[in-house]
Coordinates of C-alpha atoms and ligand atoms in Angstrom, one line a residue:
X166 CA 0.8 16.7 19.4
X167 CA 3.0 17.1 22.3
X168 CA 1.3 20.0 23.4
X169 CA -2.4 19.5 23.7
X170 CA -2.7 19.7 27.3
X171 CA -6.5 19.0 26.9
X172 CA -6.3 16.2 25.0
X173 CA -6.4 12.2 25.5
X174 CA -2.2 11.1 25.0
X175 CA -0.1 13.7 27.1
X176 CA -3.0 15.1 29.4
X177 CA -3.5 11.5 30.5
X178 CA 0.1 11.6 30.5
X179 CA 0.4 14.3 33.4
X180 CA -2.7 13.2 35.2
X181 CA -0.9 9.4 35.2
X182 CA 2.4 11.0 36.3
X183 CA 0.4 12.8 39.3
X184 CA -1.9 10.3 40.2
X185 CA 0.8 7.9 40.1
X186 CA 2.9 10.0 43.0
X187 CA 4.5 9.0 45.3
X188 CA 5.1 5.7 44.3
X189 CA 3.7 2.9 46.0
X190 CA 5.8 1.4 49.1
X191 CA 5.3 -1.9 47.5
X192 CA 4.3 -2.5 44.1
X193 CA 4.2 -6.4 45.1
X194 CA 0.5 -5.1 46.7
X195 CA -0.4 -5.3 43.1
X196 CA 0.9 -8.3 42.5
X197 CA 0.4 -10.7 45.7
X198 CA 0.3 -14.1 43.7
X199 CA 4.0 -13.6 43.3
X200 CA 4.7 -11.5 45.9
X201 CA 8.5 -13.0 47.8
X202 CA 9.8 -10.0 48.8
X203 CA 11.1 -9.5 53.0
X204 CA 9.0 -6.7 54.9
X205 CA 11.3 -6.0 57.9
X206 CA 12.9 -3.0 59.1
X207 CA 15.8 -4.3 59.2
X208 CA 15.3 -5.4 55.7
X209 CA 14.4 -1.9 54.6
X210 CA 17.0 -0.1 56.3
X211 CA 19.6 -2.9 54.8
X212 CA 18.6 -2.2 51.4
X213 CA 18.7 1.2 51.9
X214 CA 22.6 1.7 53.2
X215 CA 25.8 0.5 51.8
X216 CA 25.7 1.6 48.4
X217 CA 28.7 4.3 46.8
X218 CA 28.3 7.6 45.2
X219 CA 27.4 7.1 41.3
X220 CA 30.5 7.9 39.2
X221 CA 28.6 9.2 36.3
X222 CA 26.7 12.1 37.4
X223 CA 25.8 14.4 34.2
X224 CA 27.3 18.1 34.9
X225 CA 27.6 19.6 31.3
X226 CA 25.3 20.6 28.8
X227 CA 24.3 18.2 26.0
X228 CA 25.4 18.9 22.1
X229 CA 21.5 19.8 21.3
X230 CA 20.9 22.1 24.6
X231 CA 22.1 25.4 22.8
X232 CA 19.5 24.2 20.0
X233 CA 16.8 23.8 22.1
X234 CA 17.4 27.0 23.9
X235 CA 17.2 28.3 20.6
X236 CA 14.2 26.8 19.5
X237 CA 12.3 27.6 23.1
X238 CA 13.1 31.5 22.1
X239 CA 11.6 31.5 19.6
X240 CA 8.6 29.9 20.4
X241 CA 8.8 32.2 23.4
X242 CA 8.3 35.1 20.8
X243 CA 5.0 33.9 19.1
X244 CA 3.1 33.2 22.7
X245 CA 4.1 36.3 24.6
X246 CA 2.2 36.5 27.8
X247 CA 1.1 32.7 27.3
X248 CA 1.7 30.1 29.3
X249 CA 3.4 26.9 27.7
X250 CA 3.1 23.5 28.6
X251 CA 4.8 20.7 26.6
X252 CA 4.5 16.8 28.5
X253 CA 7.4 14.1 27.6
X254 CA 4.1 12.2 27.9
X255 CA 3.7 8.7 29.7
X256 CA 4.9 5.2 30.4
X257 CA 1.9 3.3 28.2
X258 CA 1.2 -0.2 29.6
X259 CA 1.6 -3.2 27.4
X260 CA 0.6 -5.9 29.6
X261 CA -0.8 -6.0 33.3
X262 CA 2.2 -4.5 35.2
X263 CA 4.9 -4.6 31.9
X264 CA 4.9 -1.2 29.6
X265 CA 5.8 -0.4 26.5
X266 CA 9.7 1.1 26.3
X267 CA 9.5 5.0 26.7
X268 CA 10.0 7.3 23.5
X269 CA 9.2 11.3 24.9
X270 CA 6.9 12.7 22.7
X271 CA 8.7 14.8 19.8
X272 CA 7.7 18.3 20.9
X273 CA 9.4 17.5 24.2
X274 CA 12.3 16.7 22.5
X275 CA 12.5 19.1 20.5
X276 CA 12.7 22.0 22.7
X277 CA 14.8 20.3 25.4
X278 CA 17.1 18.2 23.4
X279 CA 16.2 15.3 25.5
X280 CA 16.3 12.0 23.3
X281 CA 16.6 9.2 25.3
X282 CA 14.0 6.8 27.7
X283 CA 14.7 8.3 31.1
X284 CA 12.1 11.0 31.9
X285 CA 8.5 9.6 31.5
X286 CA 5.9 12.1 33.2
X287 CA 8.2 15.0 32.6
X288 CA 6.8 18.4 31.8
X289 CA 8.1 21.2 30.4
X290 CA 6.5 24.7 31.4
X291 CA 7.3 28.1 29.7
X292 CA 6.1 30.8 32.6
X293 CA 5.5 34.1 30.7
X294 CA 7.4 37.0 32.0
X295 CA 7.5 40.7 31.1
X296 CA 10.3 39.7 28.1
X297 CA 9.7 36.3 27.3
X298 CA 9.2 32.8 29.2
X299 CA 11.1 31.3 32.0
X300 CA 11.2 27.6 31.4
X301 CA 11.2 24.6 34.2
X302 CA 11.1 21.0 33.7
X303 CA 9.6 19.2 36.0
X304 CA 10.8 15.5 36.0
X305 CA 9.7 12.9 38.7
X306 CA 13.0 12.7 40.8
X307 CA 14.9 9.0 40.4
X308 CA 14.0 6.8 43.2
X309 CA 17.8 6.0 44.3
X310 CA 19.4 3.8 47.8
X311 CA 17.0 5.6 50.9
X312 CA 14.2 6.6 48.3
X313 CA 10.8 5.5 48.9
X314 CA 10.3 2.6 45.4
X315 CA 14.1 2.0 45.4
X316 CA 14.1 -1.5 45.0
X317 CA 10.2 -1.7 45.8
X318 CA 9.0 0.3 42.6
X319 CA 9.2 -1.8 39.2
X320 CA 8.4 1.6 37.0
X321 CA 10.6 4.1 39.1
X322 CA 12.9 2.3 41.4
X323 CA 16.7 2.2 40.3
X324 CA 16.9 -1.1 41.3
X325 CA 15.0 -2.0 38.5
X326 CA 15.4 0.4 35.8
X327 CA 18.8 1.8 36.1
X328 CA 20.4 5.0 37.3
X329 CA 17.9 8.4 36.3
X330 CA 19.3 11.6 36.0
X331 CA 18.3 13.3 39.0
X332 CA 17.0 17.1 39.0
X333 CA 20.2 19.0 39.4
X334 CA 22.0 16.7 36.3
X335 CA 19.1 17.6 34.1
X336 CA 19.5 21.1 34.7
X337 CA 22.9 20.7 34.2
X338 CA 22.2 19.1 31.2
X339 CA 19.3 20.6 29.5
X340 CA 20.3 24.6 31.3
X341 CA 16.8 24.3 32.2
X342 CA 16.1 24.9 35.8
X343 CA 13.9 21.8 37.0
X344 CA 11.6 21.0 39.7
X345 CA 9.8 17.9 41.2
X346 CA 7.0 16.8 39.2
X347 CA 5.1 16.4 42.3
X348 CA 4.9 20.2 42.4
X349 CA 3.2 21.2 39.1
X350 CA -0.3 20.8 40.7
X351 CA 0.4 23.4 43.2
X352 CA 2.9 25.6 40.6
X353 CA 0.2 26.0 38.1
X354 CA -3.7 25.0 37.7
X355 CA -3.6 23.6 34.2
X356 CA -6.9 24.8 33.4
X357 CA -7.7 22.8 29.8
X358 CA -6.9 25.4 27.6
X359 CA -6.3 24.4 24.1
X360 CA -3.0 24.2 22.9
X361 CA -3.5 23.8 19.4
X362 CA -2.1 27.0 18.7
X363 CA 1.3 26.1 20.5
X364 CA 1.8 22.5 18.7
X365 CA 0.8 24.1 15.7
X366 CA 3.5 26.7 15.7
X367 CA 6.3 23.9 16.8
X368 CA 5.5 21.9 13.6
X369 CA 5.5 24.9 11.4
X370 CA 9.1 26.0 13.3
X371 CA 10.1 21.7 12.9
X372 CA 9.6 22.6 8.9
X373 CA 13.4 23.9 9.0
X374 CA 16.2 21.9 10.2
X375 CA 19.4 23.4 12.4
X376 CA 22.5 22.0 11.5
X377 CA 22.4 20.1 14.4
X378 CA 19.3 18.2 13.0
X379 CA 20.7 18.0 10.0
X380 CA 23.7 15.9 11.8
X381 CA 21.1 13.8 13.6
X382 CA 19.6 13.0 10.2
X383 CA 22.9 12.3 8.1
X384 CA 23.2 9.9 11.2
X385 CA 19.7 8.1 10.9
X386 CA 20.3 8.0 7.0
X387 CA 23.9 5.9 7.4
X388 CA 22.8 4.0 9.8
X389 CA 19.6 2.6 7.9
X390 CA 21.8 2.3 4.7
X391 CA 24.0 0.2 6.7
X392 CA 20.8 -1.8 7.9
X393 CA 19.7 -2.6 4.4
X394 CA 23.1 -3.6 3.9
X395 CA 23.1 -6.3 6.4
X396 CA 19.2 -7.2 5.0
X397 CA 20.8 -7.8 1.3
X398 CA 23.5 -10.5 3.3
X399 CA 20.6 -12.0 5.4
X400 CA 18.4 -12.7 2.5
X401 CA 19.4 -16.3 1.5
X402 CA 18.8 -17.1 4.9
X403 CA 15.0 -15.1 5.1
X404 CA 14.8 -17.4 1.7
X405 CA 15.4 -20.5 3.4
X406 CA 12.8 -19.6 7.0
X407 CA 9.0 -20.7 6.9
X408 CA 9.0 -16.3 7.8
X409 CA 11.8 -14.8 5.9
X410 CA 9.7 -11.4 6.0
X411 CA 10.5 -11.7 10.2
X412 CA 14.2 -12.8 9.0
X413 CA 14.2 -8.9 7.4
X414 CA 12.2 -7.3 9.9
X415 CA 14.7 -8.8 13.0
X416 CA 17.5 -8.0 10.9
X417 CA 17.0 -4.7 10.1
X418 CA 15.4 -3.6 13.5
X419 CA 17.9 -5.7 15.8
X420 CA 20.5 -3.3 13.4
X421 CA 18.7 -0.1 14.7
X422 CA 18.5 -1.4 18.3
X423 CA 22.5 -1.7 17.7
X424 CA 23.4 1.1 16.0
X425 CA 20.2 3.8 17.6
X426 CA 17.4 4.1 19.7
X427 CA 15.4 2.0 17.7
X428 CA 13.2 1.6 14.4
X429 CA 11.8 5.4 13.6
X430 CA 8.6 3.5 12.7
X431 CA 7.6 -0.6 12.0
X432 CA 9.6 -1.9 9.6
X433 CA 7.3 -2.8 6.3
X434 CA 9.6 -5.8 4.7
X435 CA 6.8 -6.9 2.0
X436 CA 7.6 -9.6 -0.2
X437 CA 6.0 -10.6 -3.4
X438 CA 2.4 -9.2 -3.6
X439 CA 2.8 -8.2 0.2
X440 CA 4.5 -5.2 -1.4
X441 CA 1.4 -3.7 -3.0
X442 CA -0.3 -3.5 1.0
X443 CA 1.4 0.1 1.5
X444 CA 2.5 -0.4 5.2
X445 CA 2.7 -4.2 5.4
X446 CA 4.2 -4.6 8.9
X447 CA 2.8 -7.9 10.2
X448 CA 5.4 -9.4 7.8
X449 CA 4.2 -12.9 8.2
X450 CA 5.0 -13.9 4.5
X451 CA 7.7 -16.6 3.3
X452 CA 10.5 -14.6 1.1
X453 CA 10.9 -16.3 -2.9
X454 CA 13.3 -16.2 -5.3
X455 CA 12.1 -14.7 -8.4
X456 CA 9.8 -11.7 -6.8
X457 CA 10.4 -8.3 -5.1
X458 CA 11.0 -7.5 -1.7
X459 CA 9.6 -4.0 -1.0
X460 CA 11.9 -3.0 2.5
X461 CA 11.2 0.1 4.1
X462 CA 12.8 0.8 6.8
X463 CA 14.6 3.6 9.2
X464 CA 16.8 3.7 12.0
X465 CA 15.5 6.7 14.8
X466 CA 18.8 7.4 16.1
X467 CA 19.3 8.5 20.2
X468 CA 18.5 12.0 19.8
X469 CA 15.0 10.6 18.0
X470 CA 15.6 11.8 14.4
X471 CA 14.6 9.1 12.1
X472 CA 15.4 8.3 8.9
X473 CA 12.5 7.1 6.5
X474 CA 13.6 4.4 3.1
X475 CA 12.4 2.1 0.3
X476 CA 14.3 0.2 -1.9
X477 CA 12.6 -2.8 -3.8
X478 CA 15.1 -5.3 -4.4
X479 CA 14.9 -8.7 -6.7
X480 CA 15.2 -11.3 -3.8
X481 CA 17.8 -13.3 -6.3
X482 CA 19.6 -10.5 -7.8
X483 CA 18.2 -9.8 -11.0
X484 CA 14.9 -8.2 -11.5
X485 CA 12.9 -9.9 -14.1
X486 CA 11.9 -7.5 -17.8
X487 CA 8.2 -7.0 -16.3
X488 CA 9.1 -5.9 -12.8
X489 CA 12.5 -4.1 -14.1
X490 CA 9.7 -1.6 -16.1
X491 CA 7.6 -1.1 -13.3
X492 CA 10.7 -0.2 -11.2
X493 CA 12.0 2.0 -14.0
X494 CA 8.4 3.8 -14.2
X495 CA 8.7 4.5 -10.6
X496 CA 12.2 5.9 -10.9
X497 CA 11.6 8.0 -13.8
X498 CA 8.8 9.7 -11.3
X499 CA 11.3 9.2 -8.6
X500 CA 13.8 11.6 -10.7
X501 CA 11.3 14.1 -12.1
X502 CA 10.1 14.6 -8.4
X503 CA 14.0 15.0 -7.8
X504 CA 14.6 17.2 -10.8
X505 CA 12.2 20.1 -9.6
X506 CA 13.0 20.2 -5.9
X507 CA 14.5 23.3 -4.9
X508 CA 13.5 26.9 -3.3
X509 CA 10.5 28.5 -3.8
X510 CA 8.8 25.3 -5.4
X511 CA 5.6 24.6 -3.8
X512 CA 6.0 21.1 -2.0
X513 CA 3.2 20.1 -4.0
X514 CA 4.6 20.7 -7.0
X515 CA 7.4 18.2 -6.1
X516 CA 4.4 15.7 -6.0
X517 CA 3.1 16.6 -9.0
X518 CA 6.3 16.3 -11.0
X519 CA 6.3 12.2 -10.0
X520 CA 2.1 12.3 -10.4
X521 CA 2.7 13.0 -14.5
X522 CA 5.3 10.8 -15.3
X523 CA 3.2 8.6 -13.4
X524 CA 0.1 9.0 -15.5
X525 CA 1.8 8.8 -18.6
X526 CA 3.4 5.9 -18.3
X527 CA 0.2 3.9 -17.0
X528 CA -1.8 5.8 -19.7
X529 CA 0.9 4.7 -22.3
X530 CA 0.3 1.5 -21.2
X531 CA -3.2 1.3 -21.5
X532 CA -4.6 0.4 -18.2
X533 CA -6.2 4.2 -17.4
X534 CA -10.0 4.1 -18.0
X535 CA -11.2 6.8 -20.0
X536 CA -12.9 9.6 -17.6
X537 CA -14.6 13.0 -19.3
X538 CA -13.5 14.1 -16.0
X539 CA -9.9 15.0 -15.7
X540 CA -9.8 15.8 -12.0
X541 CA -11.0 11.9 -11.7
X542 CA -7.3 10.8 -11.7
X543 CA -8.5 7.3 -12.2
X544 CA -4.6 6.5 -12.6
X545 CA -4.2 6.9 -8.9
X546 CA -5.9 4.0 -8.2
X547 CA -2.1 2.6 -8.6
X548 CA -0.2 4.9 -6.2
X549 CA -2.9 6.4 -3.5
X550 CA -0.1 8.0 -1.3
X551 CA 1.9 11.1 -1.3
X552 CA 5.3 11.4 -2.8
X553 CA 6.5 13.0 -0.1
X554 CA 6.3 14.1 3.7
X555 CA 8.6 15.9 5.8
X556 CA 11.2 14.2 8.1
X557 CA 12.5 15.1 11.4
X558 CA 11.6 13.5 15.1
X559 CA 8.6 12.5 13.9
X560 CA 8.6 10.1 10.2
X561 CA 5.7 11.9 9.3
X562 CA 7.4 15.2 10.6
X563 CA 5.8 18.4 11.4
X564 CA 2.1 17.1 10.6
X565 CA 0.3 19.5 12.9
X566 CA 1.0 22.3 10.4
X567 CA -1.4 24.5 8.2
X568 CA -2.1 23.2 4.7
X569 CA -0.7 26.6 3.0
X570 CA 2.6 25.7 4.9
X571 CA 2.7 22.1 4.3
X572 CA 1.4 21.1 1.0
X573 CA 1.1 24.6 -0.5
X574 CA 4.3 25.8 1.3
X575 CA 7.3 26.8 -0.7
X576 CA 10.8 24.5 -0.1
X577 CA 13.5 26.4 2.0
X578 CA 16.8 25.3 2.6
X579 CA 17.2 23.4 5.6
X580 CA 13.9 21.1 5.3
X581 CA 14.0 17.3 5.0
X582 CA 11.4 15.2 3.4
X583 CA 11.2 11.9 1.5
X584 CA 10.7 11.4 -2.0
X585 CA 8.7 7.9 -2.3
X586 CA 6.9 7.4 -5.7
X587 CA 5.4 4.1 -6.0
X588 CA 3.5 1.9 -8.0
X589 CA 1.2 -1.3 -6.4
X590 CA -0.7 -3.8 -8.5
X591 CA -2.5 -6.0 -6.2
X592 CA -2.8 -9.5 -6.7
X593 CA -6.3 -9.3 -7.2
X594 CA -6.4 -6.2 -9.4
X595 CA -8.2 -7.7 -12.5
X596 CA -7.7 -4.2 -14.1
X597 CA -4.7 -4.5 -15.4
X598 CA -3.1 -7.4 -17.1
X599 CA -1.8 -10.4 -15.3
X600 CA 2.2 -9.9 -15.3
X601 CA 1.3 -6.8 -13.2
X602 CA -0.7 -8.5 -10.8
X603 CA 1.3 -8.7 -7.6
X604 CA 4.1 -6.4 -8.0
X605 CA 4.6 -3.3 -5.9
X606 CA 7.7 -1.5 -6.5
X607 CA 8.3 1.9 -4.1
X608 CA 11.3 3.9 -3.9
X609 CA 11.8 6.1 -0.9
X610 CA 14.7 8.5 -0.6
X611 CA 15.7 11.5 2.2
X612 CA 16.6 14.8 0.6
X613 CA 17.5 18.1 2.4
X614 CA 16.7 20.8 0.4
X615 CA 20.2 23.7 -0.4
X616 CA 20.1 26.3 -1.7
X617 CA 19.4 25.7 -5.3
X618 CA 18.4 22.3 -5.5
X619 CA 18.1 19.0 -2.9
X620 CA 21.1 16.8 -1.9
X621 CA 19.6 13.2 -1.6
X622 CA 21.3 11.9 1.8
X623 CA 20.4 8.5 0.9
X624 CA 22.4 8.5 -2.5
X625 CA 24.5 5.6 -1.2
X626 CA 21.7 3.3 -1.4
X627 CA 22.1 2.3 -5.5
X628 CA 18.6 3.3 -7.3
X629 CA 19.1 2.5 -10.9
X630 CA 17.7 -1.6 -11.7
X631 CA 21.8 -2.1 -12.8
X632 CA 23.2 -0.4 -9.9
X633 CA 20.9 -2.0 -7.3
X634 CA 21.7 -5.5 -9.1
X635 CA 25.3 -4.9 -8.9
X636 CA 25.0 -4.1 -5.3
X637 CA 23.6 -6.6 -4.5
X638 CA 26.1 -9.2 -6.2
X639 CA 28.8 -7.3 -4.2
X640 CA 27.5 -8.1 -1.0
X641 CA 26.5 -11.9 -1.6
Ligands
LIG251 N1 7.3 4.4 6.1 C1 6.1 5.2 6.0 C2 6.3 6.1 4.9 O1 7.0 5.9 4.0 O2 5.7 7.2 4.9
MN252 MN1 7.9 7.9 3.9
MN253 MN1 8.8 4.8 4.2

């Protein structure tokens, strides 16, 4: 997604980062009704002078450079001859002259380690040579003391965002050699060739974590658990607010602001029949005793890698008999999807491991219409998602990838991907009887696939109804 030069988010991306060069003397132009600000020279040249050298200037390489270098060889090796172009993308405007925080797009990331909010507008271009690429990032230079925008420039000036790295300390930390932004224009024509081929590739090459990834998602996978930890202690007090589902939802995302970069996606905290609306994020609803909170959640950690988990938790402790056999159904599926996981399984076939026990509970329990068709899969009707997806940057990781890799690809060690069965009776499902109505019950772990089997990295979350119970107790 990162890649598609000819496309609406990153092209307009570039083009803004362009266009938007150099920076305006005075943003205030934009914004006279409030405008304060002293025009003088001698006001100018004061703000300019007086200020001391920065004392932390980047000059070494960052733990995922080597990784990334890695990564841009061999994507060097399937576009020989080809140019590359990969934008960090753009600031996107939430409101008049406010944007939304910056998060580089995941390509970007991926093949120059870069993680955090300080290089809007980059671009990264991979020149062909005779053996290989030469790579440049071209980053819009920080607008420091004697820069035009310093303290005049909302959206560049340091004066108002903080120190940027300038082009030499992201060379020194990337190893890439950079360049001003201002000079891609004139560098290359980027004639709107698809890239489709090129994003393509990078999400097929995402489908296998380094061990460096690996580390960045052990990292997003503590840090959540420790997030629904601190949810469990806030829940008498999301019990007792008008909005306890935005007592979780601060909680848990406040957490990831703490502990990462922020939430890898919106945090769904679903209680009662909220639960069975399968990415309830507007989280508007009061919190009971007696019903389920569905909380899925995942802390994106600095280098971006997010984690991606569901647990459904009784709001007073103890599930009651009907919603305790739901949640058992779903873990059953939960553990056959577990129990097949390994090399050389399709990833499909993980899927369809948690799809039987699925149907033959909700068979056993007579609520699956009778269809001479068997490809009709009426049972779905009660779990309409995927069990699983892979994880990386990106929640829904490596998405740009062909069907035979993704779905009908065979697990390798090294990949990461959630296993999230689930099971969603609406409130106004008059289907199936009336205990059901209202319960949604989805368990979501991260698993990275060894070499005979999967190792769940969330296993310290408890999954069994008597462990999560007992957890629960222990921390209230
Ligand atoms: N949180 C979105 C998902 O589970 O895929
Ligand atoms: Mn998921
Ligand atoms: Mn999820």
């Amino acid at each position: 997604m990162g890649v598609k030069v000819d496309a609406h988010g990153p092209s307009l991306g570039i083009r803004a980062a362009w266009e938007n060069r150099p920076v305006s003397e005075n943003k205030d132009e934009t914004n006279k009704a409030r405008a304060s600000r002293p025009n003088s020279a001698a006001f100018k040249e004061f703000l300019s002078t007086g200020w001391a050298e920065p004392d932390d200037v980047a000059t070494t390489l960052i733990a995922a450079a080597p990784y990334a270098a890695s990564r841009r060889d061999r994507l060097s090796a399937q576009f020989p001859g080809r140019r590359i172009v990969v934008p960090a993308g753009d600031l996107k405007v939430r409101a008049n002259d406010t944007d939304y925080r910056f998060r580089p797009l995941s390509d970007f990331a991926y093949l120059t380690g870069l993680g955090a909010d300080y290089e809007p507008g980059a671009v990264l271009v991979m020149e062909p040579t005779d053996d290989g690429h030469d790579a440049t990032l071209y980053v819009v230079p920080p607008a420091g003391p004697g820069d035009e925008g310093f303290y005049a420039d909302p959206r560049a000036g340091e004066f108002w965002i903080g120190r940027r790295p300038g082009l030499a300390e992201f060379a020194a930390m990337t190893g890439i050699a950079t360049a001003d932004l201002a000079d891609l224009p004139k560098d290359i024509r980027l004639a709107s060739h698809p890239h489709k081929p090129v994003s393509r590739a990078l999400s097929e090459m995402r489908f296998v974590k380094d061990e460096y990834e690996v580390q960045q998602l052990r990292d997003a996978v503590n840090a959540t658990i420790a997030g629904f930890e601190r949810v469990v202690r806030e829940l008498p007090r999301a019990v007792a607010h008008k909005r306890g589902e935005r007592v979780i939802e601060a909680t848990f995302d406040g957490h990831a602001r703490e502990e990462g970069n922020a939430v890898g996606y919106e945090t769904i905290a679903a209680s009662g029949a909220h639960a069975t609306t399968l990415h309830w994020i507007r989280n508007t609803g009061q919190v009971r005793e007696g019903d389920l909170l569905l909380l899925d959640a995942g802390v994106e950690v600095e280098s971006l890698y997010t984690a991606d988990i569901t647990r459904t938790l009784p709001i007073d402790g103890t599930f009651t008999e009907v919603q305790r056999r739901v949640y058992s159904t779903v873990l059953e599926a939960a553990d056959a999807a577990f129990a097949v996981a390994k090399p050389g399984v399709r990833f499909l076939d993980v899927h369809e491991a948690a799809m039987e026990v699925i149907e033959k509970r909700l068979t056993e329990w007579g609520i699956v219409p009778e269809h001479e068709d068997p490809d009709a899969k009426l049972f779905r009707r009660w779990m309409v998602h995927s069990t699983s997806h892979h994880l990386g940057l990106d929640v829904h990781d490596c998405a740009e990838a062909k069907r035979e890799l993704y779905m009908e690809g065979l697990l390798e060690p090294g990949m990461v991907f959630t296993i999230e069965p689930g099971l969603y009776f609406k409130a106004d499902d008059v289907t199936v009887p009336a205990e059901l109505r209202g319960i949604g019950v989805r368990i979501e772990d991260d698993v990275l696939v060894t070499s005979d089997g999967v190792e769940n990295l969330s296993a310290a979350l408890p999954r069994t109804p008597d462990a999560v119970e007992t957890w629960m107790t222990g921390l209230r």
